[in-house]
mmCIF file of C-alpha atoms and ligand atoms in Angstrom:
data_model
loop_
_atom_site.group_PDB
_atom_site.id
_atom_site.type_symbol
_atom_site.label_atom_id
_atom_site.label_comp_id
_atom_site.label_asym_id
_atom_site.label_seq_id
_atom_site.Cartn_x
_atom_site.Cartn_y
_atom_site.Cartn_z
ATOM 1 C CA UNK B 141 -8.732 -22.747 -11.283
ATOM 2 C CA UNK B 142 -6.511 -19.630 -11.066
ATOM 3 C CA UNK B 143 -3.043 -20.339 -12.002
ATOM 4 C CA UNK B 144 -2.135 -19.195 -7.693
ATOM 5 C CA UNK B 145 -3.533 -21.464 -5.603
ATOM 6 C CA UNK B 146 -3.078 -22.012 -1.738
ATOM 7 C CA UNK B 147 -0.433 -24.851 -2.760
ATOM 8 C CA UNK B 148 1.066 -21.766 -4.246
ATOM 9 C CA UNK B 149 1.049 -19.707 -1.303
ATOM 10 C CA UNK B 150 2.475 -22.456 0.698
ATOM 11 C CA UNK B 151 5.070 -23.456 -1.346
ATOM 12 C CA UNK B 152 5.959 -19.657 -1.339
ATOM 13 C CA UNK B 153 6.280 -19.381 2.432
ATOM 14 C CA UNK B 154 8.601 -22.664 2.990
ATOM 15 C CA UNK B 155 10.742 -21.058 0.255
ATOM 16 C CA UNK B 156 10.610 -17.623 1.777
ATOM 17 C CA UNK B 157 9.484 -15.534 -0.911
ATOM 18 C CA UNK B 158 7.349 -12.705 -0.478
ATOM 19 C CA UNK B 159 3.735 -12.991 -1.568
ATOM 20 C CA UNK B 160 2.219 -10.032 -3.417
ATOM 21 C CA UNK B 161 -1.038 -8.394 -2.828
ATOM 22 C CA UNK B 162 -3.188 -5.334 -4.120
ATOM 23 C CA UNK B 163 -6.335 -4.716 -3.707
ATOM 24 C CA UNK B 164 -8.321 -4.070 -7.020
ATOM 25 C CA UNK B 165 -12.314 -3.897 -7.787
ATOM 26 C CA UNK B 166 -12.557 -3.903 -11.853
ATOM 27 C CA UNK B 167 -11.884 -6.033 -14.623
ATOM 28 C CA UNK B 168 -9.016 -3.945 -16.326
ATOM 29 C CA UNK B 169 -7.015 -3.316 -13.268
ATOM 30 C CA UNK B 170 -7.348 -6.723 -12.805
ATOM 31 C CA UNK B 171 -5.742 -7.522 -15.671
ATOM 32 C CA UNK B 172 -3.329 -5.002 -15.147
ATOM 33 C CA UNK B 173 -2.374 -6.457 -11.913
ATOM 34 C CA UNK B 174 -1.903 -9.796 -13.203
ATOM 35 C CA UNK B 175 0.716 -8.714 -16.205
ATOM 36 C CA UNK B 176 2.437 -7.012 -13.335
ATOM 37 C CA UNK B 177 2.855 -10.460 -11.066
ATOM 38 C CA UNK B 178 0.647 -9.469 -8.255
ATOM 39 C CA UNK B 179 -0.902 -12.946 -6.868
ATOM 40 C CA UNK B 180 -3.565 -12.287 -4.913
ATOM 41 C CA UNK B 181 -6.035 -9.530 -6.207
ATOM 42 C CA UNK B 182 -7.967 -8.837 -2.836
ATOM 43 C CA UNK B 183 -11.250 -6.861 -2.998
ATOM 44 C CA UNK B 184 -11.523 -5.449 0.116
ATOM 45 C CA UNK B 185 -14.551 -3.529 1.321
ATOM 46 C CA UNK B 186 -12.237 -0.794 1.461
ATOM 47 C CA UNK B 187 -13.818 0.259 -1.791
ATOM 48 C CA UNK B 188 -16.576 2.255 0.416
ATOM 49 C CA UNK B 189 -14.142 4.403 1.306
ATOM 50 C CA UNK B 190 -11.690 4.933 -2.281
ATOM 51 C CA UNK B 191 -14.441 4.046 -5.155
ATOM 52 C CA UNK B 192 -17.933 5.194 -3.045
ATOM 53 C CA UNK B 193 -16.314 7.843 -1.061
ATOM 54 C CA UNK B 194 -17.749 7.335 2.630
ATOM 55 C CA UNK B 195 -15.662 7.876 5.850
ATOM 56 C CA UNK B 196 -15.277 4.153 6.547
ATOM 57 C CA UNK B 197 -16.953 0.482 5.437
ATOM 58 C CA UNK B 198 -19.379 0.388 6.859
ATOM 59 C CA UNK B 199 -21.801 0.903 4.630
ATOM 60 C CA UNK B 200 -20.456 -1.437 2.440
ATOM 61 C CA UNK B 201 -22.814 -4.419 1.549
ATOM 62 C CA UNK B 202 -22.976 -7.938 0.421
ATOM 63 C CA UNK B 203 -24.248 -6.605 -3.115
ATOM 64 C CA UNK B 204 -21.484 -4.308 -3.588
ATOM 65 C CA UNK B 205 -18.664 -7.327 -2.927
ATOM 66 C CA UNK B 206 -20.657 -9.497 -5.345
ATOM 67 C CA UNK B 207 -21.085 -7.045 -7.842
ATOM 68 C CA UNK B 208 -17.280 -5.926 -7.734
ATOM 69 C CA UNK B 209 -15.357 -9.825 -7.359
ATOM 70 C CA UNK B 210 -17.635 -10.207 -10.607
ATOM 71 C CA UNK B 211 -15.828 -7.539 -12.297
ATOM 72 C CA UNK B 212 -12.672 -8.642 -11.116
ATOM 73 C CA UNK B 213 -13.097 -12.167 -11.921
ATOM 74 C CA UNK B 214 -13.953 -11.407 -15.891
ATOM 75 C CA UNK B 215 -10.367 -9.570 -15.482
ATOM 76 C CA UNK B 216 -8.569 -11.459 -13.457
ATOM 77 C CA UNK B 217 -5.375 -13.834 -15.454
ATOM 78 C CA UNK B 218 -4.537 -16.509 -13.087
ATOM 79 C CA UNK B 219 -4.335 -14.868 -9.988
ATOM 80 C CA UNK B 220 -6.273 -15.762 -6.564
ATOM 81 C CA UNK B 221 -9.251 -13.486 -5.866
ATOM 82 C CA UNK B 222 -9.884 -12.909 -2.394
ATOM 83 C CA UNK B 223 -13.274 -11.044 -1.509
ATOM 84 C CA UNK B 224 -14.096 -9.574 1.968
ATOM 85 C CA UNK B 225 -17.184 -10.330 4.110
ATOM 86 C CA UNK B 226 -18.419 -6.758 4.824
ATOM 87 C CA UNK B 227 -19.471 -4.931 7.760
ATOM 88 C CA UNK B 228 -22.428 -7.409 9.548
ATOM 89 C CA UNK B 229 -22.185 -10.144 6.734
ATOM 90 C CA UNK B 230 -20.664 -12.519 9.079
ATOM 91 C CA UNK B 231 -22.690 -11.340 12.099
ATOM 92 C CA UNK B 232 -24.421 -15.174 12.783
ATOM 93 C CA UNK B 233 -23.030 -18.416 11.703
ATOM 94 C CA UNK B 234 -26.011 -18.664 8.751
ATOM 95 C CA UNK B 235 -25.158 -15.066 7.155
ATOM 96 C CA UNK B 236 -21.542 -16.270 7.352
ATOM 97 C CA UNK B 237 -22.142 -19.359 5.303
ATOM 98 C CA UNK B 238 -24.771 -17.492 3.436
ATOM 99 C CA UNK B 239 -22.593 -14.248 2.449
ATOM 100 C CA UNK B 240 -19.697 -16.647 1.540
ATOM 101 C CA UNK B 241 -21.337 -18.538 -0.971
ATOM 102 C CA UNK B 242 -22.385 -15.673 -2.275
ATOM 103 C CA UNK B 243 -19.000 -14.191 -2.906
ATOM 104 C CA UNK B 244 -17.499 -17.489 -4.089
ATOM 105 C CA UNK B 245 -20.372 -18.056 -6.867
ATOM 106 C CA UNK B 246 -19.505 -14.251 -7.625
ATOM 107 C CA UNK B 247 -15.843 -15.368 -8.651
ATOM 108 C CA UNK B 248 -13.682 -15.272 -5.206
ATOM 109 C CA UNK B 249 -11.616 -18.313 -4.514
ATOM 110 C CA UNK B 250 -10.823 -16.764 -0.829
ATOM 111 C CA UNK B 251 -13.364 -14.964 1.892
ATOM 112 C CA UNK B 252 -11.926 -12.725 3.980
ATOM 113 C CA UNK B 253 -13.002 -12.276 7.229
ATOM 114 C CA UNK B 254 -12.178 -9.098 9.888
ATOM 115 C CA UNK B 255 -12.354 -10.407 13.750
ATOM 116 C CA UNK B 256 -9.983 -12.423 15.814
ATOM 117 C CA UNK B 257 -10.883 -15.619 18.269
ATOM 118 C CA UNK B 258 -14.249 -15.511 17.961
ATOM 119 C CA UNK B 259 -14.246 -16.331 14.292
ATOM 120 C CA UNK B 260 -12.811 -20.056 14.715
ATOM 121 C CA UNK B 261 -16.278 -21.235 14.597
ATOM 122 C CA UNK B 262 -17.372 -19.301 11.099
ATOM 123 C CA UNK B 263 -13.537 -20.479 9.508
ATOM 124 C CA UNK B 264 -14.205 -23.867 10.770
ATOM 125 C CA UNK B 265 -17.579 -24.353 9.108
ATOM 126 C CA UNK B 266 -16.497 -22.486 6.141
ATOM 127 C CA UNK B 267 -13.441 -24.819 5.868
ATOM 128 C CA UNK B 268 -15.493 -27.934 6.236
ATOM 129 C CA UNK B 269 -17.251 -26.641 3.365
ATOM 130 C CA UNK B 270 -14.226 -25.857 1.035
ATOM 131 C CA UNK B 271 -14.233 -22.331 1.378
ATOM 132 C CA UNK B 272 -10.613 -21.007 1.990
ATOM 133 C CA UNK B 273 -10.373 -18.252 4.733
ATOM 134 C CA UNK B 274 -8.224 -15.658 5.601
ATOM 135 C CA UNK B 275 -8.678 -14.243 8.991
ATOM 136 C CA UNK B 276 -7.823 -10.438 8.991
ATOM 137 C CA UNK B 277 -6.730 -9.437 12.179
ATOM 138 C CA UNK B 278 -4.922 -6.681 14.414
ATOM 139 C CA UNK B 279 -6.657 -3.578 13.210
ATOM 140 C CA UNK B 280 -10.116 -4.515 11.854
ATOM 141 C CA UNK B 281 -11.863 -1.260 10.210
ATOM 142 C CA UNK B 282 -15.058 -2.524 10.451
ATOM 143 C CA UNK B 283 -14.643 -2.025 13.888
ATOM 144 C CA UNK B 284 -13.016 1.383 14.197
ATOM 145 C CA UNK B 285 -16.166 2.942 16.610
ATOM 146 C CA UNK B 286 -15.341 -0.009 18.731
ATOM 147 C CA UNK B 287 -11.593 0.609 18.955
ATOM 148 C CA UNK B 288 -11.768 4.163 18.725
ATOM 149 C CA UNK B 289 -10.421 5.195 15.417
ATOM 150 C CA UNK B 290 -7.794 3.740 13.153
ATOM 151 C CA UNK B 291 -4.772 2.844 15.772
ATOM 152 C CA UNK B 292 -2.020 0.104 16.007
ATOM 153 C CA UNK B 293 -3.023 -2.655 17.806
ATOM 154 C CA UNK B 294 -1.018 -5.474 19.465
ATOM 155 C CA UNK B 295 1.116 -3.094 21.558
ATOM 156 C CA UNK B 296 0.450 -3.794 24.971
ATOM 157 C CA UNK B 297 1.843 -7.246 26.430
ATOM 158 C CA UNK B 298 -1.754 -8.709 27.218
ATOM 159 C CA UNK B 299 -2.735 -7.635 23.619
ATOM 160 C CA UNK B 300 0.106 -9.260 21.485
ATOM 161 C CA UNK B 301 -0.248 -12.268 23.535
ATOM 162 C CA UNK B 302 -3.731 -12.694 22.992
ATOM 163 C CA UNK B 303 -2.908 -11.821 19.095
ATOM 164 C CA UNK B 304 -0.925 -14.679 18.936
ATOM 165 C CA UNK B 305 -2.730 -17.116 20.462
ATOM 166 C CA UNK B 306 -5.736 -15.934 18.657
ATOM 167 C CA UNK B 307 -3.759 -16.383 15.635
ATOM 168 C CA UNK B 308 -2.577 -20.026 16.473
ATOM 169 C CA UNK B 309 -6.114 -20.944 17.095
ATOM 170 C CA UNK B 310 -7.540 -19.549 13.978
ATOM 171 C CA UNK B 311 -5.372 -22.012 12.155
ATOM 172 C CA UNK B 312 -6.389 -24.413 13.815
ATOM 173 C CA UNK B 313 -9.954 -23.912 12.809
ATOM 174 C CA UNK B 314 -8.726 -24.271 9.646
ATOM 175 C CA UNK B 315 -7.861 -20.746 8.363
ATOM 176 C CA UNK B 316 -5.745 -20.539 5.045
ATOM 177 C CA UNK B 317 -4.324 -17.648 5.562
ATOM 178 C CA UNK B 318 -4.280 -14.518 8.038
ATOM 179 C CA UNK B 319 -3.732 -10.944 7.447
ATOM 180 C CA UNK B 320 -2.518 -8.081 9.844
ATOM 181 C CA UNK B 321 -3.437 -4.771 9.775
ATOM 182 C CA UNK B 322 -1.095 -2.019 11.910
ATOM 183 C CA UNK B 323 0.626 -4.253 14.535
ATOM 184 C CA UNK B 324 3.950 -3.514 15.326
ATOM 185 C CA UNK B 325 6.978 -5.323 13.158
ATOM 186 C CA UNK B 326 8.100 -7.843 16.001
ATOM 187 C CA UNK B 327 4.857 -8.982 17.074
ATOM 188 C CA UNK B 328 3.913 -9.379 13.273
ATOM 189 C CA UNK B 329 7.496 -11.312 12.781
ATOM 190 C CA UNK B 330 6.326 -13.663 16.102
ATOM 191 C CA UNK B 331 3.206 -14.555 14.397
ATOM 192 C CA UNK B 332 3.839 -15.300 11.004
ATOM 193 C CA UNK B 333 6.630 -17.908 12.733
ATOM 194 C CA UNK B 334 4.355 -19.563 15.156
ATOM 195 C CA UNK B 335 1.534 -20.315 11.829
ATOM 196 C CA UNK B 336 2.222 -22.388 9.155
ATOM 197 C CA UNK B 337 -0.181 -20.790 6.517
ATOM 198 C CA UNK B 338 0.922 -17.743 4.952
ATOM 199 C CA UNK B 339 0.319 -14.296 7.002
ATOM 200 C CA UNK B 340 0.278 -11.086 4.572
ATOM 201 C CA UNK B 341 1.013 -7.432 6.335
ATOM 202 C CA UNK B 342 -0.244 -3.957 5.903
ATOM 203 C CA UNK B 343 1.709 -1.702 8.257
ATOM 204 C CA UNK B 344 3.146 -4.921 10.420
ATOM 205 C CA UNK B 345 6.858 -4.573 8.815
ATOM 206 C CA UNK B 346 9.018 -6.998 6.496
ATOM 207 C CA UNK B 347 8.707 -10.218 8.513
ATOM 208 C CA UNK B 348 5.253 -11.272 7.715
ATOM 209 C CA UNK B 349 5.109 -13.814 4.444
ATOM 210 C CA UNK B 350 4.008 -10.782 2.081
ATOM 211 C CA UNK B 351 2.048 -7.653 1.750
ATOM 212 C CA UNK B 352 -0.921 -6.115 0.960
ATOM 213 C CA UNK B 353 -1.462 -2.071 0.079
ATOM 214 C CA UNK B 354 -4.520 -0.138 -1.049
ATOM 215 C CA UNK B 355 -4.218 0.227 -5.274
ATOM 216 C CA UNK B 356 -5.510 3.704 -4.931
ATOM 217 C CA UNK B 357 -2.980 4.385 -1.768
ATOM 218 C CA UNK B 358 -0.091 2.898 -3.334
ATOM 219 C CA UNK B 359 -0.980 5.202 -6.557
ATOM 220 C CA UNK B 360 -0.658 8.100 -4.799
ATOM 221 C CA UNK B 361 -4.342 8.909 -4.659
ATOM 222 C CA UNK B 362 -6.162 10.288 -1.043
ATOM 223 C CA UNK B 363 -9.626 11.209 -1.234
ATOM 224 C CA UNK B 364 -8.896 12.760 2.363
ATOM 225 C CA UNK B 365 -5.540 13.864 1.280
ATOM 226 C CA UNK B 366 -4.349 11.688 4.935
ATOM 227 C CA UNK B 367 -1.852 8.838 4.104
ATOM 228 C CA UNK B 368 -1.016 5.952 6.544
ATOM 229 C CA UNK B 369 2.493 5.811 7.443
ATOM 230 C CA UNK B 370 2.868 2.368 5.894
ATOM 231 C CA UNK B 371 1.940 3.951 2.781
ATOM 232 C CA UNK B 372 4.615 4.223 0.127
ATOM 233 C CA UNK B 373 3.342 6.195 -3.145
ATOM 234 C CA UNK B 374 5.143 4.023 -6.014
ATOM 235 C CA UNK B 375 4.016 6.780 -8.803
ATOM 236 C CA UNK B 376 6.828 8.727 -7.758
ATOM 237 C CA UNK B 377 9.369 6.815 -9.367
ATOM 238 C CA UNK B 378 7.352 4.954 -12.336
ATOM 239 C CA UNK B 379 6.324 6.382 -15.605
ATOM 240 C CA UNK B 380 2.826 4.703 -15.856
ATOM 241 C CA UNK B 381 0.582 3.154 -13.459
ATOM 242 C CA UNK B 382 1.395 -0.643 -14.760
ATOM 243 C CA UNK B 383 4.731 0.396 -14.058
ATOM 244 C CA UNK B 384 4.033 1.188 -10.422
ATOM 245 C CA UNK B 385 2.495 -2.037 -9.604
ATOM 246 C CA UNK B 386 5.706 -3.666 -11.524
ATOM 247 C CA UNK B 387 7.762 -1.888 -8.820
ATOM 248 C CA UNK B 388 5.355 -2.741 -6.021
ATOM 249 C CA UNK B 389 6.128 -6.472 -6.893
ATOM 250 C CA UNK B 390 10.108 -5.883 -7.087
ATOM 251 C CA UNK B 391 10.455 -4.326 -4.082
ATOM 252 C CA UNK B 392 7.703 -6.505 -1.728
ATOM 253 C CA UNK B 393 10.006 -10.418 -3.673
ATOM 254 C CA UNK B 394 12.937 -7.973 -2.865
ATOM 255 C CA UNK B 395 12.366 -7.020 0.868
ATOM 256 C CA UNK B 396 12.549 -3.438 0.090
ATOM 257 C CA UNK B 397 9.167 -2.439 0.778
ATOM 258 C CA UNK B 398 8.001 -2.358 3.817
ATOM 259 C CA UNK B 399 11.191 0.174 4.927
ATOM 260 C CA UNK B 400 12.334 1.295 8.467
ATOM 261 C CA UNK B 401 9.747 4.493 7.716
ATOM 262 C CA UNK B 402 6.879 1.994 7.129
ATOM 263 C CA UNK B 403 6.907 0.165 10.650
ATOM 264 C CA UNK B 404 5.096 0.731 13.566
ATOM 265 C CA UNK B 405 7.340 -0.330 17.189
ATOM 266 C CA UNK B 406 5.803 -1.439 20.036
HETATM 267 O O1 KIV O 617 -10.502 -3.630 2.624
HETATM 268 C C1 KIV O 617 -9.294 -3.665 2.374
HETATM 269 O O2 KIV O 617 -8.800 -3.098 1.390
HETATM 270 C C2 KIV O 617 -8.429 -4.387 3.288
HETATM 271 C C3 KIV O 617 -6.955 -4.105 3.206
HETATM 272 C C4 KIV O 617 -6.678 -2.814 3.862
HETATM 273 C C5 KIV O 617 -6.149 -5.193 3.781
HETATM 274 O O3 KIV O 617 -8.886 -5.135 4.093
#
């Protein structure tokens, strides 16, 4: 058992602390991330993009999560590895339960899955079955053809309030834990109040329970050279990268990061 659990994460909502997450894909960052305090080490299929170098996630598979939460997991010092169901690995009920077990056996104690309503049925089997989920919603890359590129989502009426119900009803299925991506601060605040489980943000503002960046983003690297206004590069003021990801965790417990410049409006 890691030494983070979802009792944890709980315990860390009711008392209003930020949670802290990174992603990370290897062993040594792993470990790096853990002597900095980080408490979730998420590896998110976002490594297509920053370790394999395509143009989105897609062509991330099931092979590459396992082989990468494996590295993590030799790394890893107590702190709750959450693994993503890539592009199409959730695509019927059997895959879902298939794909999870395979990332669970390959060291995650979390599956993260992208979607919204429609996944109550996957997170409710996958509870059943004691496999945590948390439900990543609002912007979902793996479906960036479908929405039209990488936009804010949530900011029309009809939209947030089918956000928030969606959210509501993925905890009921059962869902441990939720995740926005690019929704605007109040909607994101609305949310993580109407949920009991803990909701991390990336680009949805302070109010959310805690927050997740991209290691390489948050290190100041860009393959593209583009970077995501919720982006804040924490090389600039640290003298070492285990330094950085001490000041990521001071200033996510600290509500200092997200800032004002960080926040999308509606
Ligand atoms: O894949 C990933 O790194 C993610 C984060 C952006 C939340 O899902």
């Amino acid at each position: 058992m890691p030494d983070v659990t979802l009792t944890t994460l709980q315990a860390l909502k009711r008392k209003g602390e930020k949670i802290t997450m990174l992603t990370c894909y290897d062993a040594t960052f792993a470990k790096t991330l853990c002597e900095a305090g980080v408490e979730l080490l998420l590896i998110g299929d976002s490594l297509g993009m920053v370790l394999q170098g395509h143009d989105s996630t897609l062509p991330v598979t099931v092979a590459d999560m396992a082989y990468h939460t494996a590295n993590v997991k030799r790394g890893n010092r107590g702190a709750m590895i959450v693994a993503d169901l890539p592009f199409m690995a959730n695509a019927t009920v059997e895959q879902t339960l298939n794909n999870s077990a395979t990332l669970m056996q390959a060291g995650a104690h979390m599956i993260k899955l992208e979607g919204a309503g429609w996944l109550a049925e996957s997170i409710r089997l996958l509870a059943e079955r004691g496999i945590p989920v948390c439900a990543h919603m609002g912007l979902t890359p793996q479906a960036v053809n479908l929405l039209g590129g990488y936009k804010v989502q949530g900011r029309e009426e009809a939209q947030a309030a089918r956000m928030l119900e969606d959210a509501q009803a993925l905890e009921a299925a059962g869902a441990a834990m939720l995740l926005l991506e690019c929704v605007p601060s109040d909607l994101a605040t609305r949310i993580t109040q109407a949920v009991s489980v803990p909701v991390i943000g990336i680009g949805a503002g302070p109010g959310t329970d805690g927050q997740v960046l991209v290691m390489h983003d948050m290190l100041g690297l860009s393959l593209s050279g583009r970077v995501a206004k919720f982006v804040r590069n924490f090389m600039v003021d640290s003298p070492s990268i285990p330094a950085a990801f001490s000041a990521y965790v001071s200033a996510v417990k600290a509500v200092q990061f997200p800032a004002p410049e960080h926040e999308f409006s509606a």
